[in-house]
GROMACS .gro file of C-alpha atoms in nm:
model
  366
    1MET     CA    1   2.411   1.507   1.041
    2ASN     CA    2   2.094   1.605   1.226
    3THR     CA    3   2.118   1.639   1.600
    4ILE     CA    4   1.897   1.522   1.884
    5THR     CA    5   1.867   1.775   2.163
    6LEU     CA    6   1.822   1.627   2.510
    7GLN     CA    7   1.663   1.846   2.774
    8SER     CA    8   1.632   1.795   3.147
    9ASN     CA    9   1.518   2.009   3.439
   10SER     CA   10   1.798   1.884   3.660
   11THR     CA   11   2.156   1.770   3.629
   12SER     CA   12   2.317   1.474   3.794
   13GLU     CA   13   2.651   1.295   3.798
   14SER     CA   14   2.477   0.959   3.829
   15THR     CA   15   2.216   0.768   3.634
   16VAL     CA   16   1.931   0.620   3.837
   17ILE     CA   17   1.789   0.292   3.710
   18PRO     CA   18   1.458   0.189   3.875
   19ASN     CA   19   1.446  -0.159   4.025
   20ILE     CA   20   1.126  -0.231   3.836
   21PHE     CA   21   1.321  -0.202   3.510
   22ILE     CA   22   1.581  -0.453   3.627
   23ASP     CA   23   1.320  -0.688   3.776
   24ASN     CA   24   1.047  -0.686   3.512
   25TYR     CA   25   1.164  -0.529   3.185
   26MET     CA   26   1.532  -0.613   3.145
   27PRO     CA   27   1.511  -0.999   3.168
   28SER     CA   28   1.283  -1.031   2.864
   29ALA     CA   29   1.452  -0.761   2.652
   30ASN     CA   30   1.727  -0.802   2.396
   31GLY     CA   31   2.064  -0.696   2.537
   32ALA     CA   32   2.113  -0.439   2.259
   33TYR     CA   33   1.775  -0.284   2.341
   34VAL     CA   34   1.869  -0.261   2.709
   35LYS     CA   35   2.183  -0.068   2.612
   36VAL     CA   36   1.973   0.179   2.411
   37TYR     CA   37   1.740   0.249   2.703
   38LEU     CA   38   2.022   0.283   2.956
   39TYR     CA   39   2.212   0.517   2.725
   40LEU     CA   40   1.905   0.740   2.690
   41LEU     CA   41   1.880   0.758   3.069
   42ARG     CA   42   2.250   0.847   3.081
   43CYS     CA   43   2.204   1.118   2.819
   44MET     CA   44   1.913   1.270   3.010
   45ALA     CA   45   2.146   1.316   3.307
   46SER     CA   46   2.356   1.556   3.096
   47SER     CA   47   2.204   1.898   3.050
   48ASP     CA   48   2.138   2.008   2.687
   49MET     CA   49   2.337   1.722   2.540
   50GLU     CA   50   2.314   1.697   2.161
   51ILE     CA   51   2.324   1.353   1.999
   52THR     CA   52   2.232   1.182   1.673
   53LEU     CA   53   2.119   0.831   1.594
   54SER     CA   54   2.460   0.787   1.438
   55SER     CA   55   2.640   0.899   1.753
   56ILE     CA   56   2.431   0.660   1.963
   57ALA     CA   57   2.516   0.380   1.724
   58ASP     CA   58   2.886   0.468   1.738
   59HIS     CA   59   2.887   0.487   2.116
   60LEU     CA   60   2.710   0.151   2.151
   61GLU     CA   61   2.901   0.000   1.857
   62ASP     CA   62   2.580  -0.084   1.676
   63THR     CA   63   2.395   0.018   1.357
   64GLU     CA   64   2.141   0.299   1.330
   65LYS     CA   65   1.880   0.044   1.226
   66ASP     CA   66   1.941  -0.155   1.543
   67ILE     CA   67   1.913   0.163   1.749
   68THR     CA   68   1.579   0.236   1.581
   69ARG     CA   69   1.461  -0.118   1.651
   70GLY     CA   70   1.550  -0.072   2.015
   71LEU     CA   71   1.354   0.252   2.036
   72CYS     CA   72   1.052   0.084   1.874
   73TYR     CA   73   1.075  -0.205   2.121
   74TRP     CA   74   1.061   0.026   2.422
   75GLU     CA   75   0.773   0.209   2.257
   76LYS     CA   76   0.584  -0.123   2.243
   77VAL     CA   77   0.627  -0.182   2.615
   78ASN     CA   78   0.525   0.179   2.679
   79LEU     CA   79   0.853   0.296   2.836
   80LEU     CA   80   0.905   0.538   2.548
   81SER     CA   81   0.668   0.747   2.337
   82LEU     CA   82   0.789   0.822   1.984
   83VAL     CA   83   0.665   1.096   1.753
   84ARG     CA   84   0.730   1.063   1.380
   85ASP     CA   85   0.707   1.309   1.090
   86THR     CA   86   0.543   1.255   0.753
   87ASN     CA   87   0.855   1.069   0.635
   88HIS     CA   88   0.820   0.827   0.928
   89GLN     CA   89   1.134   0.968   1.089
   90ILE     CA   90   1.145   0.990   1.468
   91VAL     CA   91   1.127   1.356   1.570
   92SER     CA   92   1.062   1.322   1.941
   93ILE     CA   93   1.123   1.068   2.217
   94THR     CA   94   0.949   1.086   2.552
   95ILE     CA   95   1.088   0.873   2.836
   96ASN     CA   96   0.774   0.772   3.022
   97ASP     CA   97   0.758   0.736   3.397
   98ILE     CA   98   0.815   0.366   3.449
   99TYR     CA   99   0.585   0.348   3.753
  100THR     CA  100   0.278   0.502   3.594
  101ALA     CA  101   0.315   0.370   3.241
  102LYS     CA  102   0.000   0.183   3.143
  103ASP     CA  103   0.063  -0.160   2.993
  104SER     CA  104  -0.053  -0.192   2.635
  105GLN     CA  105  -0.149  -0.522   2.476
  106ASP     CA  106   0.200  -0.558   2.332
  107ALA     CA  107   0.362  -0.470   2.661
  108GLU     CA  108   0.193  -0.762   2.836
  109GLU     CA  109   0.389  -0.998   2.616
  110TYR     CA  110   0.719  -0.856   2.738
  111ALA     CA  111   0.686  -0.730   3.095
  112THR     CA  112   0.437  -0.710   3.384
  113SER     CA  113   0.469  -0.436   3.643
  114THR     CA  114   0.420  -0.542   4.009
  115ALA     CA  115   0.560  -0.245   4.202
  116ALA     CA  116   0.324   0.008   4.360
  117PRO     CA  117   0.336   0.360   4.212
  118PRO     CA  118   0.485   0.642   4.419
  119SER     CA  119   0.260   0.910   4.560
  120GLU     CA  120   0.412   1.177   4.331
  121PRO     CA  121   0.506   1.030   3.990
  122GLU     CA  122   0.795   1.186   3.805
  123GLN     CA  123   0.726   1.391   3.495
  124ALA     CA  124   0.810   1.247   3.156
  125GLU     CA  125   1.128   1.372   2.996
  126THR     CA  126   1.145   1.454   2.626
  127VAL     CA  127   1.410   1.409   2.359
  128SER     CA  128   1.361   1.625   2.049
  129ILE     CA  129   1.494   1.513   1.713
  130SER     CA  130   1.517   1.741   1.412
  131PRO     CA  131   1.328   1.592   1.114
  132ARG     CA  132   1.532   1.477   0.818
  133GLN     CA  133   1.470   1.314   0.482
  134ASN     CA  134   1.549   0.949   0.419
  135PHE     CA  135   1.913   0.889   0.325
  136GLU     CA  136   2.002   1.258   0.310
  137LYS     CA  137   2.339   1.284   0.138
  138PRO     CA  138   2.576   1.545   0.281
  139THR     CA  139   2.873   1.705   0.110
  140TYR     CA  140   3.185   1.644   0.314
  141SER     CA  141   3.426   1.930   0.366
  142ASP     CA  142   3.801   1.897   0.332
  143ALA     CA  143   3.833   1.891   0.711
  144GLN     CA  144   3.574   1.614   0.742
  145ILE     CA  145   3.738   1.414   0.464
  146LYS     CA  146   4.074   1.445   0.633
  147GLN     CA  147   3.931   1.336   0.966
  148LEU     CA  148   3.742   1.037   0.825
  149THR     CA  149   4.017   0.916   0.595
  150ASN     CA  150   4.259   0.923   0.885
  151HIS     CA  151   4.101   0.602   1.020
  152ASP     CA  152   4.294   0.286   0.935
  153GLU     CA  153   3.975   0.105   0.833
  154VAL     CA  154   3.882   0.377   0.584
  155LYS     CA  155   4.236   0.386   0.442
  156TRP     CA  156   4.224   0.013   0.391
  157LEU     CA  157   3.877   0.039   0.233
  158LEU     CA  158   3.991   0.304  -0.016
  159ASN     CA  159   4.288   0.093  -0.123
  160ILE     CA  160   4.065  -0.209  -0.188
  161ILE     CA  161   3.815  -0.003  -0.389
  162GLU     CA  162   4.095   0.137  -0.605
  163ILE     CA  163   4.185  -0.222  -0.691
  164TYR     CA  164   3.823  -0.300  -0.781
  165LEU     CA  165   3.787   0.014  -0.996
  166ASP     CA  166   4.134  -0.035  -1.148
  167ARG     CA  167   4.203   0.337  -1.111
  168LEU     CA  168   4.266   0.605  -0.851
  169ILE     CA  169   3.983   0.727  -0.629
  170LYS     CA  170   3.818   1.042  -0.766
  171PRO     CA  171   3.656   1.313  -0.551
  172MET     CA  172   3.308   1.188  -0.648
  173ASP     CA  173   3.406   0.835  -0.546
  174LEU     CA  174   3.538   0.959  -0.215
  175GLN     CA  175   3.220   1.151  -0.133
  176LEU     CA  176   3.013   0.841  -0.208
  177ILE     CA  177   3.230   0.607  -0.003
  178LEU     CA  178   3.221   0.837   0.298
  179TYR     CA  179   2.844   0.873   0.257
  180LEU     CA  180   2.802   0.495   0.261
  181TYR     CA  181   3.034   0.456   0.558
  182GLU     CA  182   2.928   0.754   0.769
  183SER     CA  183   2.564   0.830   0.683
  184LEU     CA  184   2.418   0.498   0.571
  185GLY     CA  185   2.620   0.309   0.829
  186PHE     CA  186   2.750   0.047   0.587
  187SER     CA  187   3.040  -0.154   0.724
  188ALA     CA  188   3.369  -0.159   0.536
  189GLU     CA  189   3.302  -0.522   0.438
  190LEU     CA  190   2.957  -0.437   0.300
  191ILE     CA  191   3.096  -0.145   0.098
  192MET     CA  192   3.364  -0.371  -0.050
  193TYR     CA  193   3.103  -0.628  -0.146
  194LEU     CA  194   2.890  -0.351  -0.300
  195TYR     CA  195   3.176  -0.240  -0.526
  196GLU     CA  196   3.271  -0.599  -0.603
  197TYR     CA  197   2.911  -0.675  -0.707
  198CYS     CA  198   2.873  -0.364  -0.924
  199VAL     CA  199   3.212  -0.408  -1.092
  200SER     CA  200   3.123  -0.772  -1.168
  201LYS     CA  201   2.829  -0.633  -1.368
  202ASN     CA  202   3.070  -0.393  -1.541
  203LYS     CA  203   2.912  -0.097  -1.361
  204LYS     CA  204   3.167   0.147  -1.216
  205ASN     CA  205   2.962   0.465  -1.235
  206PRO     CA  206   2.918   0.620  -0.887
  207SER     CA  207   2.551   0.698  -0.958
  208TYR     CA  208   2.480   0.331  -1.033
  209ILE     CA  209   2.668   0.216  -0.722
  210GLU     CA  210   2.478   0.469  -0.510
  211ALA     CA  211   2.143   0.351  -0.650
  212VAL     CA  212   2.223  -0.008  -0.557
  213ALA     CA  213   2.335   0.099  -0.210
  214LEU     CA  214   2.015   0.296  -0.148
  215SER     CA  215   1.801   0.002  -0.258
  216TRP     CA  216   1.988  -0.217  -0.010
  217ALA     CA  217   1.937   0.039   0.265
  218GLU     CA  218   1.563   0.057   0.192
  219GLU     CA  219   1.540  -0.322   0.211
  220GLY     CA  220   1.726  -0.334   0.541
  221ILE     CA  221   2.033  -0.504   0.395
  222ASP     CA  222   2.311  -0.422   0.640
  223THR     CA  223   2.539  -0.725   0.622
  224VAL     CA  224   2.735  -0.900   0.351
  225GLU     CA  225   2.533  -1.217   0.409
  226LYS     CA  226   2.205  -1.034   0.346
  227ALA     CA  227   2.349  -0.865   0.038
  228GLU     CA  228   2.469  -1.196  -0.105
  229ALA     CA  229   2.127  -1.355  -0.053
  230ALA     CA  230   1.950  -1.055  -0.210
  231THR     CA  231   2.175  -1.045  -0.518
  232VAL     CA  232   2.139  -1.418  -0.577
  233LEU     CA  233   1.759  -1.394  -0.553
  234TYR     CA  234   1.757  -1.078  -0.767
  235ASN     CA  235   1.962  -1.240  -1.043
  236SER     CA  236   1.775  -1.572  -1.034
  237ASN     CA  237   1.432  -1.406  -1.060
  238TYR     CA  238   1.532  -1.179  -1.349
  239ASN     CA  239   1.712  -1.462  -1.525
  240ALA     CA  240   1.403  -1.684  -1.497
  241VAL     CA  241   1.182  -1.419  -1.660
  242ASN     CA  242   1.443  -1.354  -1.931
  243LYS     CA  243   1.463  -1.725  -2.007
  244ALA     CA  244   1.084  -1.761  -2.027
  245PHE     CA  245   1.063  -1.464  -2.263
  246GLY     CA  246   1.370  -1.568  -2.461
  247LEU     CA  247   1.554  -1.244  -2.383
  248ASN     CA  248   1.933  -1.225  -2.401
  249ARG     CA  249   1.958  -0.892  -2.220
  250ALA     CA  250   1.895  -0.741  -1.880
  251PRO     CA  251   1.538  -0.615  -1.822
  252GLY     CA  252   1.479  -0.244  -1.876
  253ASN     CA  253   1.355  -0.012  -1.604
  254VAL     CA  254   0.986  -0.051  -1.700
  255GLU     CA  255   1.027  -0.427  -1.727
  256LYS     CA  256   1.192  -0.435  -1.383
  257GLN     CA  257   0.893  -0.246  -1.244
  258PHE     CA  258   0.662  -0.514  -1.378
  259ILE     CA  259   0.875  -0.794  -1.228
  260ASN     CA  260   0.897  -0.618  -0.891
  261LYS     CA  261   0.519  -0.566  -0.898
  262TRP     CA  262   0.461  -0.937  -0.958
  263LEU     CA  263   0.703  -1.038  -0.684
  264ASN     CA  264   0.630  -0.775  -0.418
  265LYS     CA  265   0.277  -0.644  -0.472
  266PHE     CA  266   0.114  -0.963  -0.598
  267GLY     CA  267   0.346  -1.183  -0.390
  268PHE     CA  268   0.376  -1.449  -0.660
  269SER     CA  269   0.649  -1.711  -0.661
  270ILE     CA  270   0.879  -1.715  -0.962
  271ASP     CA  271   0.724  -2.038  -1.098
  272ILE     CA  272   0.382  -1.868  -1.124
  273ILE     CA  273   0.540  -1.569  -1.300
  274VAL     CA  274   0.723  -1.797  -1.544
  275GLU     CA  275   0.394  -1.976  -1.619
  276ALA     CA  276   0.235  -1.640  -1.711
  277CYS     CA  277   0.535  -1.557  -1.932
  278ASN     CA  278   0.508  -1.895  -2.109
  279ARG     CA  279   0.139  -1.841  -2.178
  280THR     CA  280   0.213  -1.492  -2.306
  281ILE     CA  281   0.460  -1.629  -2.561
  282LEU     CA  282   0.207  -1.893  -2.675
  283MET     CA  283  -0.068  -1.634  -2.720
  284THR     CA  284   0.124  -1.335  -2.858
  285GLN     CA  285   0.439  -1.497  -3.000
  286LYS     CA  286   0.646  -1.222  -2.834
  287PRO     CA  287   0.774  -1.117  -2.486
  288ASP     CA  288   0.486  -0.887  -2.393
  289PHE     CA  289   0.519  -0.772  -2.030
  290LYS     CA  290   0.181  -0.593  -2.040
  291TYR     CA  291   0.003  -0.909  -2.154
  292ALA     CA  292   0.174  -1.113  -1.882
  293ASP     CA  293   0.075  -0.846  -1.630
  294LYS     CA  294  -0.293  -0.889  -1.725
  295ILE     CA  295  -0.268  -1.264  -1.672
  296LEU     CA  296  -0.103  -1.225  -1.333
  297GLU     CA  297  -0.345  -0.951  -1.226
  298ASN     CA  298  -0.637  -1.183  -1.307
  299TRP     CA  299  -0.478  -1.464  -1.103
  300PHE     CA  300  -0.411  -1.222  -0.818
  301LYS     CA  301  -0.778  -1.113  -0.812
  302LYS     CA  302  -0.885  -1.478  -0.802
  303GLY     CA  303  -0.662  -1.546  -0.502
  304VAL     CA  304  -0.402  -1.768  -0.667
  305LYS     CA  305  -0.122  -1.856  -0.425
  306GLU     CA  306   0.017  -2.178  -0.572
  307LEU     CA  307   0.083  -2.312  -0.920
  308SER     CA  308  -0.165  -2.599  -0.864
  309GLN     CA  309  -0.450  -2.348  -0.828
  310ILE     CA  310  -0.395  -2.232  -1.186
  311ALA     CA  311  -0.477  -2.580  -1.317
  312LYS     CA  312  -0.809  -2.568  -1.130
  313LEU     CA  313  -0.887  -2.229  -1.285
  314ASP     CA  314  -0.806  -2.374  -1.629
  315GLU     CA  315  -1.040  -2.665  -1.564
  316GLU     CA  316  -1.322  -2.435  -1.453
  317HIS     CA  317  -1.266  -2.215  -1.757
  318SER     CA  318  -1.274  -2.518  -1.989
  319LYS     CA  319  -1.603  -2.638  -1.839
  320SER     CA  320  -1.753  -2.292  -1.880
  321VAL     CA  321  -1.646  -2.274  -2.246
  322ASN     CA  322  -1.783  -2.623  -2.319
  323ALA     CA  323  -2.113  -2.538  -2.151
  324LYS     CA  324  -2.150  -2.226  -2.364
  325ALA     CA  325  -2.063  -2.422  -2.679
  326ASN     CA  326  -2.323  -2.690  -2.604
  327SER     CA  327  -2.579  -2.425  -2.532
  328SER     CA  328  -2.514  -2.254  -2.865
  329LYS     CA  329  -2.547  -2.588  -3.053
  330MET     CA  330  -2.884  -2.664  -2.895
  331ALA     CA  331  -3.028  -2.321  -2.962
  332PRO     CA  332  -3.074  -2.352  -3.349
  333ALA     CA  333  -3.239  -2.697  -3.323
  334SER     CA  334  -3.484  -2.571  -3.068
  335LYS     CA  335  -3.566  -2.270  -3.282
  336ALA     CA  336  -3.623  -2.485  -3.589
  337SER     CA  337  -3.846  -2.718  -3.393
  338GLN     CA  338  -4.058  -2.428  -3.274
  339SER     CA  339  -4.100  -2.298  -3.628
  340ASN     CA  340  -4.237  -2.634  -3.760
  341ARG     CA  341  -4.611  -2.589  -3.827
  342PHE     CA  342  -4.691  -2.951  -3.748
  343ASN     CA  343  -4.598  -2.892  -3.388
  344ALA     CA  344  -4.947  -2.750  -3.342
  345PHE     CA  345  -5.089  -3.106  -3.356
  346PRO     CA  346  -5.059  -3.346  -3.062
  347GLN     CA  347  -4.784  -3.603  -3.119
  348ARG     CA  348  -4.871  -3.974  -3.074
  349THR     CA  349  -4.642  -4.235  -2.927
  350TYR     CA  350  -4.658  -4.577  -3.102
  351THR     CA  351  -4.603  -4.914  -2.932
  352ASP     CA  352  -4.494  -5.249  -3.076
  353GLU     CA  353  -4.860  -5.364  -3.079
  354ASP     CA  354  -4.957  -5.058  -3.283
  355TYR     CA  355  -4.692  -5.135  -3.544
  356SER     CA  356  -4.808  -5.504  -3.559
  357SER     CA  357  -5.173  -5.402  -3.604
  358MET     CA  358  -5.089  -5.163  -3.886
  359GLU     CA  359  -4.885  -5.432  -4.059
  360GLN     CA  360  -5.178  -5.682  -4.037
  361ARG     CA  361  -5.423  -5.430  -4.186
  362LEU     CA  362  -5.191  -5.370  -4.480
  363LEU     CA  363  -5.167  -5.746  -4.546
  364ASN     CA  364  -5.549  -5.789  -4.538
  365LYS     CA  365  -5.591  -5.513  -4.798
  366GLN     CA  366  -5.378  -5.711  -5.039
   0.00000   0.00000   0.00000
């Protein structure tokens, strides 16, 4: 677990909270965010105190994601300055002087400072965070395993997972469970639902379970309710594509990439995707994901957002085809007319009187 080193030029047994924070910033802030800011002030009062996002979350009984959200909030109102590495991980936190902080456009939506600045503003204090990769997986030592598994919640969790797996916990299973619980910050209930979901798909391999867990973490799924909603949507979308293509199997990895591209990059609803799959079957007589991708890419470029817009595109396409067909039919007649040698003479238009006169002349000749 990476540490955050807090540095201060002075030590104090008390934490000073400016009145301007209580008067102008605290009322409009989320209570969890207020706890984050106050805890940072408390930590700065301790010389060379080392912390982690995980330890802050544990102390405040919150998740690491919520801690990060709190830090980002205070960055918006300009009370904190955050520095991130190339992996978008926070590597430095500067606690700005609350009296001299300039309000940004976002800050105006949350708080307005009315207090006059002191003659000698305090210097900003800095928190340094060691950079780390996303979801770095540690290897837990025997001592760490003993310490973590000594908690009643973890003991209970391991017993439940053994029931799900229908076997004893193996060392690889234990490392994964502790990783989910300690590093990813999954609750015991979320871990149980994770194993229940994977086992229901007949997937008990730790690598598969870990892959699902990481995808949830990337999507910000940190509760059982969010996981249930995501799995229902996941299954319904894939099932809809399978049904349209007439597949009786789960999509392969490449096929999943296509479906995720249509849903996430193109932002299409599942009914638009199914329409593309239906047209693919009609044109190719087979479930061709590449062909369907071309259809959807064309619709995406033309700004399709709703199924009704596709009908308009079809109508425009039909008109264009008919116009070209009519144009091609007229072209040969025109060419033949131009090649007729009698066209060089002026053409006369006859009236009813002309026809009557010619008829009378013919009768007189008889």
